[in-house]
Amino acid sequence: MINFLDLKSINDQYQQDLKDACARVIDSGWYIMGNELSQFETEFAAYCGTKHAIGVANGLDALILTLRAWKELGKLQVGDEVIVQANTYIASVLAITENDLVPVLVEPNPGSYNLDPEIVVAAITPKTKAILPVHLYGQLSPMPEILAIANAHNLLVLEDCAQAHGAEINGKRAGNWGDAAGFSFYPGKNLGALGDAGAITTNDDELAETLKALRNYGSQKKYENIYKGVNSRLDEMQAAILRVKLPSLSYQNARRQDIAALYCEGIKNKHITLPFDASTLDIRNYKSHVWHLFVIRCVNRDSLQQYLSELGIQTVIHYPIPPHKQVAYAEYSSLQLSLTSDIHDEILSLPISPMLTGQQIDFVIKACNEFKG
Ligand SMILES: *Cc1c(COP(=O)(O)O)cnc(C)c1O
C-alpha cells in the first residue's frame, strides 16, 4: 500500500529532537508568546529572506489578518476588489470575504494552475486594490510579471504561500515577492507543525507591527488595545516543533523535486497530462516548484483513481469542488469558469511524500503507464 502522505514516517525522522523540543517547552513554564516563537520568527524570516515573520494560529488567519491590517492602515476599504484564481483552495477566498472585500475569481493559466498575467490585467477595474496569487501545488506564480502589473496599477500583492515554502525564482523565495505573504504550517504542508500554525512574512515594518497587535487582541502593550483584534497566536510548543523541522525543509523539498523529476521523465501515457513535459523543461533544475502536490490531469480521472486504488496507490483530488460551486458561495454559482470546472473534473494528485522509496516511485510510474484509459 502506498499512502498518499504518511505523516508519522515524515515526523519519525525527527522523533528525538521533537520530543526534546516539547520537553524544553514544558520545562520552561512559558507557553504563549515566548522565546520559541520569537526564535522561530527570526529563523523563518531568514529562510524566506524577509525582514519580518509574524507567527499566527493557522494559514487562514495569516491571510485574513494581513487583509485586515491593510484595512486598519487605510490601504483597503470594504468593497474593494481582490483578484484571485478561481481554482484555489477555499481559504484564499474566505480571507477576502471575511474582510468584506470582493473576490474576483479568474480562470488560471491552464499549464501552471496559477494566475495568468494577461487574465489578471483583463480583470482590473477601478475598484481593484489587490492581487492574491496562490502558489498552487507548490509552484511560484509568475511574480515578476504580477509585480509589474501591481506597480502599474498601484495594487497590493498578498501571496498565498501555504503550499510553496521554499519555492524560488532567481534565488528569491516565496513570501519575499509580494507586499506580504501568508504561510500555513498545517501538518501536511511542506513545513508542517504537529497541529495548527501559520505565519505572515513581509518587509514592511508598519504592517508587521499592526499584525503583531491584531493577532494578540489588538494590543501592543499589555491591557492596552488599539484595534479590535483577535486571538491568533502561534504557541510555544508548535514554534519549538517548527524550529526542529525548518533546517531540513530545503532537503525535504529537494526530495520532492527528485520524485517529481522521476515522475515527469517516467510517466508516458497519452491519457495522462503531466504538470510538465520533461523533454521541454530542465525539470532537474527547476526550483520554482516545491511539489507540495504532484497533480496530473486525466479525462477519465475517476477510473484512473479507482484503478490506482486497486493497485494499492492512494491518490487525492485537490480539490473536487471549486470555491464558486460551494454551497457557502451560492452567490457566485452562476459564474462561467469552464477551465476551472474542467480542472476540477480532471485533476488527480499522486503520492509525492519525501519518504517514498525508489521502489514505490517505480511502482507508481509503472501503474500510470499501464492505465488503459
Ligand atoms: C492549507 C491552505 C491554506 C490554509 O491553511 P490552514 O493552516 O489550514 O488554515 C490556505 N491556502 C492554501 C492554498 C492552502 O493550501
Short mmCIF file of C-alpha atoms and ligand atoms in Angstrom, two decimals:
data_model
loop_
_atom_site.label_atom_id
_atom_site.label_comp_id
_atom_site.label_asym_id
_atom_site.label_seq_id
_atom_site.Cartn_x
_atom_site.Cartn_y
_atom_site.Cartn_z
CA MET A 1 0.00 0.00 0.00
CA ILE A 2 1.38 3.42 -0.92
CA ASN A 3 -0.27 6.04 1.29
CA PHE A 4 -0.86 9.46 -0.16
CA LEU A 5 1.08 11.02 2.71
CA ASP A 6 2.40 9.24 5.78
CA LEU A 7 2.85 11.97 8.37
CA LYS A 8 4.06 9.56 11.01
CA SER A 9 7.02 8.43 8.94
CA ILE A 10 7.81 12.03 7.98
CA ASN A 11 7.87 13.11 11.64
CA ASP A 12 9.68 9.97 12.80
CA GLN A 13 12.79 11.39 11.11
CA TYR A 14 12.92 13.99 13.87
CA GLN A 15 11.45 11.92 16.69
CA GLN A 16 14.06 12.52 19.39
CA ASP A 17 14.55 16.19 18.54
CA LEU A 18 10.78 16.77 18.60
CA LYS A 19 10.50 15.13 22.00
CA ASP A 20 13.41 17.20 23.30
CA ALA A 21 11.82 20.38 21.96
CA CYS A 22 8.49 19.60 23.63
CA ALA A 23 10.26 18.80 26.90
CA ARG A 24 12.12 22.12 26.68
CA VAL A 25 8.81 23.98 26.35
CA ILE A 26 7.16 22.02 29.17
CA ASP A 27 10.11 22.68 31.45
CA SER A 28 10.27 26.38 30.56
CA GLY A 29 6.91 27.09 32.17
CA TRP A 30 6.17 29.63 29.38
CA TYR A 31 3.65 28.53 26.74
CA ILE A 32 2.44 31.54 24.73
CA MET A 33 4.44 34.38 23.10
CA GLY A 34 7.86 33.47 24.37
CA ASN A 35 11.36 32.70 23.24
CA GLU A 36 10.47 29.79 20.94
CA LEU A 37 8.09 31.96 18.92
CA SER A 38 10.49 34.86 18.59
CA GLN A 39 13.33 32.48 17.61
CA PHE A 40 11.14 30.76 15.04
CA GLU A 41 10.03 34.11 13.62
CA THR A 42 13.66 35.16 13.21
CA GLU A 43 14.64 31.83 11.63
CA PHE A 44 11.66 31.66 9.27
CA ALA A 45 12.14 35.27 8.13
CA ALA A 46 15.80 34.43 7.41
CA TYR A 47 14.75 31.35 5.43
CA CYS A 48 12.33 33.39 3.30
CA GLY A 49 14.74 36.32 3.00
CA THR A 50 12.27 38.79 4.54
CA LYS A 51 12.67 41.36 7.28
CA HIS A 52 9.76 40.02 9.34
CA ALA A 53 7.85 36.82 10.04
CA ILE A 54 4.86 37.02 12.36
CA GLY A 55 3.55 33.73 13.76
CA VAL A 56 -0.21 33.23 13.86
CA ALA A 57 -2.57 30.36 14.65
CA ASN A 58 -3.01 29.00 11.10
CA GLY A 59 -2.70 29.80 7.41
CA LEU A 60 -6.22 31.11 7.01
CA ASP A 61 -5.64 33.63 9.81
CA ALA A 62 -2.36 34.69 8.17
CA LEU A 63 -4.32 35.74 5.07
CA ILE A 64 -7.32 37.18 6.94
CA LEU A 65 -5.18 39.26 9.31
CA THR A 66 -2.99 40.68 6.55
CA LEU A 67 -6.00 41.99 4.64
CA ARG A 68 -7.45 43.21 7.95
CA ALA A 69 -4.20 45.05 8.76
CA TRP A 70 -4.31 46.81 5.39
CA LYS A 71 -7.85 47.94 6.22
CA GLU A 72 -6.67 49.26 9.61
CA LEU A 73 -3.82 51.08 7.83
CA GLY A 74 -6.24 52.66 5.34
CA LYS A 75 -4.84 50.78 2.36
CA LEU A 76 -8.00 48.73 1.74
CA GLN A 77 -11.68 49.51 2.23
CA VAL A 78 -14.81 47.40 2.45
CA GLY A 79 -15.98 46.58 -1.09
CA ASP A 80 -12.54 46.73 -2.72
CA GLU A 81 -11.86 44.00 -5.26
CA VAL A 82 -9.14 41.38 -4.87
CA ILE A 83 -8.14 39.23 -7.86
CA VAL A 84 -7.53 35.53 -7.10
CA GLN A 85 -7.53 32.36 -9.22
CA ALA A 86 -10.86 30.51 -9.17
CA ASN A 87 -9.29 27.05 -8.78
CA THR A 88 -7.68 27.79 -5.41
CA TYR A 89 -8.40 26.18 -2.06
CA ILE A 90 -11.35 27.93 -0.40
CA ALA A 91 -9.16 29.51 2.32
CA SER A 92 -7.79 32.10 -0.12
CA VAL A 93 -11.34 33.24 -0.94
CA LEU A 94 -12.55 33.09 2.68
CA ALA A 95 -9.78 35.51 3.68
CA ILE A 96 -11.18 38.04 1.20
CA THR A 97 -14.87 37.71 2.06
CA GLU A 98 -14.15 37.60 5.81
CA ASN A 99 -12.87 41.17 5.39
CA ASP A 100 -15.94 42.29 3.36
CA LEU A 101 -13.75 42.63 0.31
CA VAL A 102 -14.89 41.28 -3.06
CA PRO A 103 -13.13 38.27 -4.59
CA VAL A 104 -12.75 38.50 -8.37
CA LEU A 105 -12.38 34.86 -9.36
CA VAL A 106 -10.41 34.46 -12.57
CA GLU A 107 -9.50 31.43 -14.65
CA PRO A 108 -5.93 30.20 -14.07
CA ASN A 109 -3.23 29.56 -16.60
CA PRO A 110 -4.04 26.05 -17.91
CA GLY A 111 -0.42 24.90 -17.74
CA SER A 112 0.54 26.09 -14.26
CA TYR A 113 -2.86 26.33 -12.47
CA ASN A 114 -1.59 29.71 -11.22
CA LEU A 115 -2.60 33.28 -12.03
CA ASP A 116 -2.12 34.24 -15.65
CA PRO A 117 -0.79 37.82 -16.01
CA GLU A 118 -2.91 38.56 -19.11
CA ILE A 119 -6.08 37.40 -17.40
CA VAL A 120 -5.23 39.46 -14.31
CA VAL A 121 -4.82 42.63 -16.40
CA ALA A 122 -8.17 42.00 -18.10
CA ALA A 123 -9.89 41.65 -14.70
CA ILE A 124 -8.68 45.00 -13.29
CA THR A 125 -11.42 47.60 -12.63
CA PRO A 126 -11.33 50.94 -10.80
CA LYS A 127 -12.29 49.00 -7.63
CA THR A 128 -9.38 46.55 -7.83
CA LYS A 129 -6.99 47.15 -4.94
CA ALA A 130 -5.10 43.87 -4.51
CA ILE A 131 -3.92 40.69 -6.22
CA LEU A 132 -3.79 37.43 -4.27
CA PRO A 133 -1.56 34.98 -6.18
CA VAL A 134 -1.86 31.47 -4.77
CA HIS A 135 1.30 29.46 -5.45
CA LEU A 136 -0.84 26.41 -6.02
CA TYR A 137 0.54 22.90 -5.59
CA GLY A 138 3.94 24.37 -4.67
CA GLN A 139 4.77 26.35 -7.78
CA LEU A 140 5.57 30.05 -7.54
CA SER A 141 3.26 32.28 -9.55
CA PRO A 142 4.89 34.41 -12.29
CA MET A 143 5.83 37.01 -9.67
CA PRO A 144 7.99 39.36 -11.80
CA GLU A 145 5.05 39.80 -14.20
CA ILE A 146 2.48 40.10 -11.39
CA LEU A 147 4.57 42.72 -9.56
CA ALA A 148 4.90 44.72 -12.78
CA ILE A 149 1.10 44.75 -13.11
CA ALA A 150 0.68 45.65 -9.43
CA ASN A 151 3.15 48.54 -9.75
CA ALA A 152 1.50 49.86 -12.89
CA HIS A 153 -1.97 49.82 -11.28
CA ASN A 154 -0.97 50.62 -7.69
CA LEU A 155 -2.24 47.31 -6.28
CA LEU A 156 -1.23 45.43 -3.14
CA VAL A 157 0.08 41.88 -3.56
CA LEU A 158 -0.63 39.20 -0.95
CA GLU A 159 1.00 35.84 -1.73
CA ASP A 160 -0.77 32.69 -0.53
CA CYS A 161 2.32 30.58 0.22
CA ALA A 162 0.51 27.80 2.09
CA GLN A 163 1.74 25.22 -0.42
CA ALA A 164 5.02 26.77 -1.54
CA HIS A 165 7.51 27.09 1.36
CA GLY A 166 10.94 27.48 -0.22
CA ALA A 167 9.94 27.76 -3.89
CA GLU A 168 12.13 30.32 -5.64
CA ILE A 169 12.56 32.31 -8.83
CA ASN A 170 16.06 33.69 -9.49
CA GLY A 171 17.05 32.82 -5.92
CA LYS A 172 14.19 34.82 -4.37
CA ARG A 173 11.83 32.72 -2.31
CA ALA A 174 8.07 32.53 -1.92
CA GLY A 175 6.98 35.03 0.69
CA ASN A 176 9.53 37.65 -0.36
CA TRP A 177 7.85 38.85 -3.55
CA GLY A 178 4.60 40.48 -2.54
CA ASP A 179 3.84 43.23 -0.01
CA ALA A 180 3.10 40.35 2.36
CA ALA A 181 2.58 36.60 2.30
CA GLY A 182 0.57 34.08 4.28
CA PHE A 183 2.01 30.66 5.18
CA SER A 184 0.33 27.61 6.69
CA PHE A 185 2.14 25.00 8.77
CA TYR A 186 -0.79 22.60 8.79
CA PRO A 187 0.72 19.13 9.41
CA GLY A 188 0.54 18.03 5.76
CA LYS A 189 2.26 21.12 4.29
CA ASN A 190 5.89 21.03 3.14
CA LEU A 191 6.81 22.53 6.53
CA GLY A 192 4.23 21.11 8.93
CA ALA A 193 3.69 21.54 12.65
CA LEU A 194 2.07 18.87 14.83
CA GLY A 195 -1.12 20.88 14.97
CA ASP A 196 -2.24 24.20 13.50
CA ALA A 197 0.19 27.04 12.88
CA GLY A 198 0.80 29.82 10.36
CA ALA A 199 2.86 32.93 9.67
CA ILE A 200 2.95 36.13 7.68
CA THR A 201 6.15 37.36 6.05
CA THR A 202 6.75 40.95 4.97
CA ASN A 203 9.43 43.60 4.59
CA ASP A 204 7.04 46.33 5.76
CA ASP A 205 7.71 47.47 9.38
CA GLU A 206 4.37 49.20 9.85
CA LEU A 207 2.44 46.16 8.60
CA ALA A 208 4.45 43.86 10.86
CA GLU A 209 3.68 45.99 13.92
CA THR A 210 -0.01 46.10 13.06
CA LEU A 211 -0.12 42.31 12.61
CA LYS A 212 1.64 41.71 15.93
CA ALA A 213 -1.08 43.71 17.62
CA LEU A 214 -4.00 42.22 15.67
CA ARG A 215 -3.03 38.61 16.47
CA ASN A 216 -2.93 39.44 20.17
CA TYR A 217 -6.27 41.17 20.89
CA GLY A 218 -5.22 44.33 19.08
CA SER A 219 -2.71 45.05 21.80
CA GLN A 220 0.88 46.22 21.52
CA LYS A 221 1.20 46.93 25.20
CA LYS A 222 -0.41 44.64 27.75
CA TYR A 223 -4.04 45.62 28.55
CA GLU A 224 -3.99 48.49 26.05
CA ASN A 225 -5.96 47.71 22.91
CA ILE A 226 -5.60 49.86 19.81
CA TYR A 227 -7.54 47.53 17.47
CA LYS A 228 -10.49 45.20 17.90
CA GLY A 229 -8.07 42.34 17.47
CA VAL A 230 -8.34 38.57 17.65
CA ASN A 231 -6.58 35.74 19.44
CA SER A 232 -4.46 34.12 16.74
CA ARG A 233 -1.12 33.24 18.29
CA LEU A 234 1.39 30.56 17.34
CA ASP A 235 2.04 28.77 20.62
CA GLU A 236 5.46 27.90 22.03
CA MET A 237 5.02 24.15 21.52
CA GLN A 238 4.30 24.44 17.79
CA ALA A 239 7.03 27.08 17.37
CA ALA A 240 9.56 24.74 19.02
CA ILE A 241 8.43 21.87 16.76
CA LEU A 242 8.74 24.04 13.65
CA ARG A 243 12.25 25.06 14.70
CA VAL A 244 13.24 21.38 14.70
CA LYS A 245 11.90 20.84 11.18
CA LEU A 246 12.84 24.11 9.44
CA PRO A 247 16.56 23.29 8.96
CA SER A 248 15.69 20.28 6.77
CA LEU A 249 12.94 21.95 4.73
CA SER A 250 15.30 22.51 1.79
CA TYR A 251 16.35 18.85 1.84
CA GLN A 252 12.74 17.67 2.03
CA ASN A 253 11.83 19.97 -0.88
CA ALA A 254 14.78 18.60 -2.88
CA ARG A 255 13.47 15.06 -2.30
CA ARG A 256 10.08 16.13 -3.64
CA GLN A 257 11.80 17.73 -6.65
CA ASP A 258 13.70 14.49 -7.35
CA ILE A 259 10.50 12.43 -7.20
CA ALA A 260 8.69 14.93 -9.45
CA ALA A 261 11.53 14.68 -11.98
CA LEU A 262 11.29 10.87 -11.95
CA TYR A 263 7.52 11.06 -12.49
CA CYS A 264 7.86 13.62 -15.29
CA GLU A 265 10.54 11.55 -17.03
CA GLY A 266 8.95 8.16 -16.39
CA ILE A 267 5.19 8.57 -16.84
CA LYS A 268 4.31 8.24 -20.50
CA ASN A 269 0.64 7.64 -21.16
CA LYS A 270 -1.46 9.53 -23.71
CA HIS A 271 -4.39 9.58 -21.28
CA ILE A 272 -2.37 11.39 -18.59
CA THR A 273 -1.30 15.05 -18.72
CA LEU A 274 1.73 15.75 -16.55
CA PRO A 275 2.40 19.09 -14.81
CA PHE A 276 5.44 19.48 -17.06
CA ASP A 277 6.81 17.87 -20.16
CA ALA A 278 10.28 16.74 -19.00
CA SER A 279 11.57 16.94 -22.57
CA THR A 280 10.86 20.68 -22.81
CA LEU A 281 11.78 21.82 -19.31
CA ASP A 282 15.00 21.36 -17.35
CA ILE A 283 12.98 19.63 -14.66
CA ARG A 284 16.01 18.67 -12.57
CA ASN A 285 16.98 22.31 -12.09
CA TYR A 286 13.52 23.79 -11.75
CA LYS A 287 13.46 25.50 -8.36
CA SER A 288 10.18 27.41 -8.75
CA HIS A 289 8.20 24.31 -7.77
CA VAL A 290 8.48 22.57 -4.39
CA TRP A 291 5.84 19.96 -5.27
CA HIS A 292 3.51 20.18 -2.30
CA LEU A 293 1.32 18.19 -4.69
CA PHE A 294 2.02 16.34 -7.93
CA VAL A 295 -1.14 16.98 -9.91
CA ILE A 296 -1.88 15.16 -13.16
CA ARG A 297 -4.92 15.50 -15.42
CA CYS A 298 -6.91 12.71 -16.98
CA VAL A 299 -10.27 12.87 -18.77
CA ASN A 300 -11.23 9.56 -17.13
CA ARG A 301 -10.00 10.74 -13.76
CA ASP A 302 -12.40 8.69 -11.66
CA SER A 303 -11.50 5.41 -13.39
CA LEU A 304 -7.77 6.24 -13.08
CA GLN A 305 -8.23 6.87 -9.36
CA GLN A 306 -10.16 3.60 -8.95
CA TYR A 307 -7.54 1.68 -10.96
CA LEU A 308 -4.66 3.08 -8.87
CA SER A 309 -6.55 2.37 -5.67
CA GLU A 310 -6.99 -1.28 -6.68
CA LEU A 311 -3.20 -1.44 -7.06
CA GLY A 312 -2.78 -0.02 -3.55
CA ILE A 313 -1.84 3.52 -4.63
CA GLN A 314 -3.74 6.15 -2.69
CA THR A 315 -4.49 9.41 -4.55
CA VAL A 316 -6.41 12.57 -3.61
CA ILE A 317 -8.28 15.26 -5.58
CA HIS A 318 -7.17 18.84 -4.82
CA TYR A 319 -9.94 19.92 -4.99
CA PRO A 320 -13.14 18.23 -6.13
CA ILE A 321 -15.33 21.40 -5.98
CA PRO A 322 -14.10 24.94 -6.76
CA PRO A 323 -15.00 27.70 -4.25
CA HIS A 324 -17.63 29.29 -6.52
CA LYS A 325 -19.53 25.98 -6.67
CA GLN A 326 -19.59 25.53 -2.91
CA VAL A 327 -22.87 25.99 -1.03
CA ALA A 328 -21.14 28.66 1.06
CA TYR A 329 -20.60 30.78 -2.07
CA ALA A 330 -24.02 30.33 -3.71
CA GLU A 331 -23.82 33.98 -4.81
CA TYR A 332 -21.03 33.04 -7.25
CA SER A 333 -22.58 29.81 -8.53
CA SER A 334 -23.61 31.31 -11.87
CA LEU A 335 -20.05 32.38 -12.77
CA GLN A 336 -18.98 30.74 -16.03
CA LEU A 337 -15.47 29.39 -15.45
CA SER A 338 -15.20 26.48 -17.85
CA LEU A 339 -11.45 25.91 -17.49
CA THR A 340 -11.73 25.86 -13.71
CA SER A 341 -14.61 23.36 -13.95
CA ASP A 342 -12.63 21.12 -16.32
CA ILE A 343 -9.63 21.24 -13.99
CA HIS A 344 -11.70 20.17 -11.00
CA ASP A 345 -13.20 17.31 -13.05
CA GLU A 346 -9.86 16.03 -14.32
CA ILE A 347 -7.15 16.57 -11.71
CA LEU A 348 -5.64 13.88 -9.51
CA SER A 349 -2.75 14.16 -7.03
CA LEU A 350 -0.25 11.28 -7.00
CA PRO A 351 1.66 10.45 -3.80
CA ILE A 352 4.78 12.65 -3.53
CA SER A 353 5.85 12.25 0.08
CA PRO A 354 9.59 12.86 0.55
CA MET A 355 9.62 9.43 2.27
CA LEU A 356 8.67 7.46 -0.87
CA THR A 357 11.24 4.79 -1.75
CA GLY A 358 12.70 4.26 -5.22
CA GLN A 359 10.70 1.05 -5.49
CA GLN A 360 7.45 2.83 -4.64
CA ILE A 361 8.17 5.60 -7.15
CA ASP A 362 8.83 2.98 -9.87
CA PHE A 363 5.61 1.20 -8.95
CA VAL A 364 3.56 4.41 -9.33
CA ILE A 365 5.21 5.15 -12.69
CA LYS A 366 4.58 1.61 -13.98
CA ALA A 367 0.96 1.66 -12.79
CA CYS A 368 0.33 5.00 -14.56
CA ASN A 369 1.95 3.74 -17.75
CA GLU A 370 -0.22 0.61 -17.79
CA PHE A 371 -3.50 2.52 -17.38
CA LYS A 372 -5.63 1.80 -20.44
CA GLY A 373 -7.76 4.96 -20.31
C1 LIG B 1 -3.66 24.92 3.61
C2 LIG B 1 -4.01 26.14 2.83
C3 LIG B 1 -4.48 27.33 3.45
C4 LIG B 1 -4.91 27.41 4.88
O1 LIG B 1 -4.06 26.94 5.82
P1 LIG B 1 -4.58 26.47 7.26
O2 LIG B 1 -3.36 26.46 8.08
O3 LIG B 1 -5.22 25.14 7.09
O4 LIG B 1 -5.58 27.49 7.74
C5 LIG B 1 -4.63 28.46 2.68
N1 LIG B 1 -4.39 28.44 1.35
C6 LIG B 1 -3.99 27.33 0.72
C7 LIG B 1 -3.73 27.39 -0.74
C8 LIG B 1 -3.80 26.14 1.42
O5 LIG B 1 -3.41 25.04 0.77
#
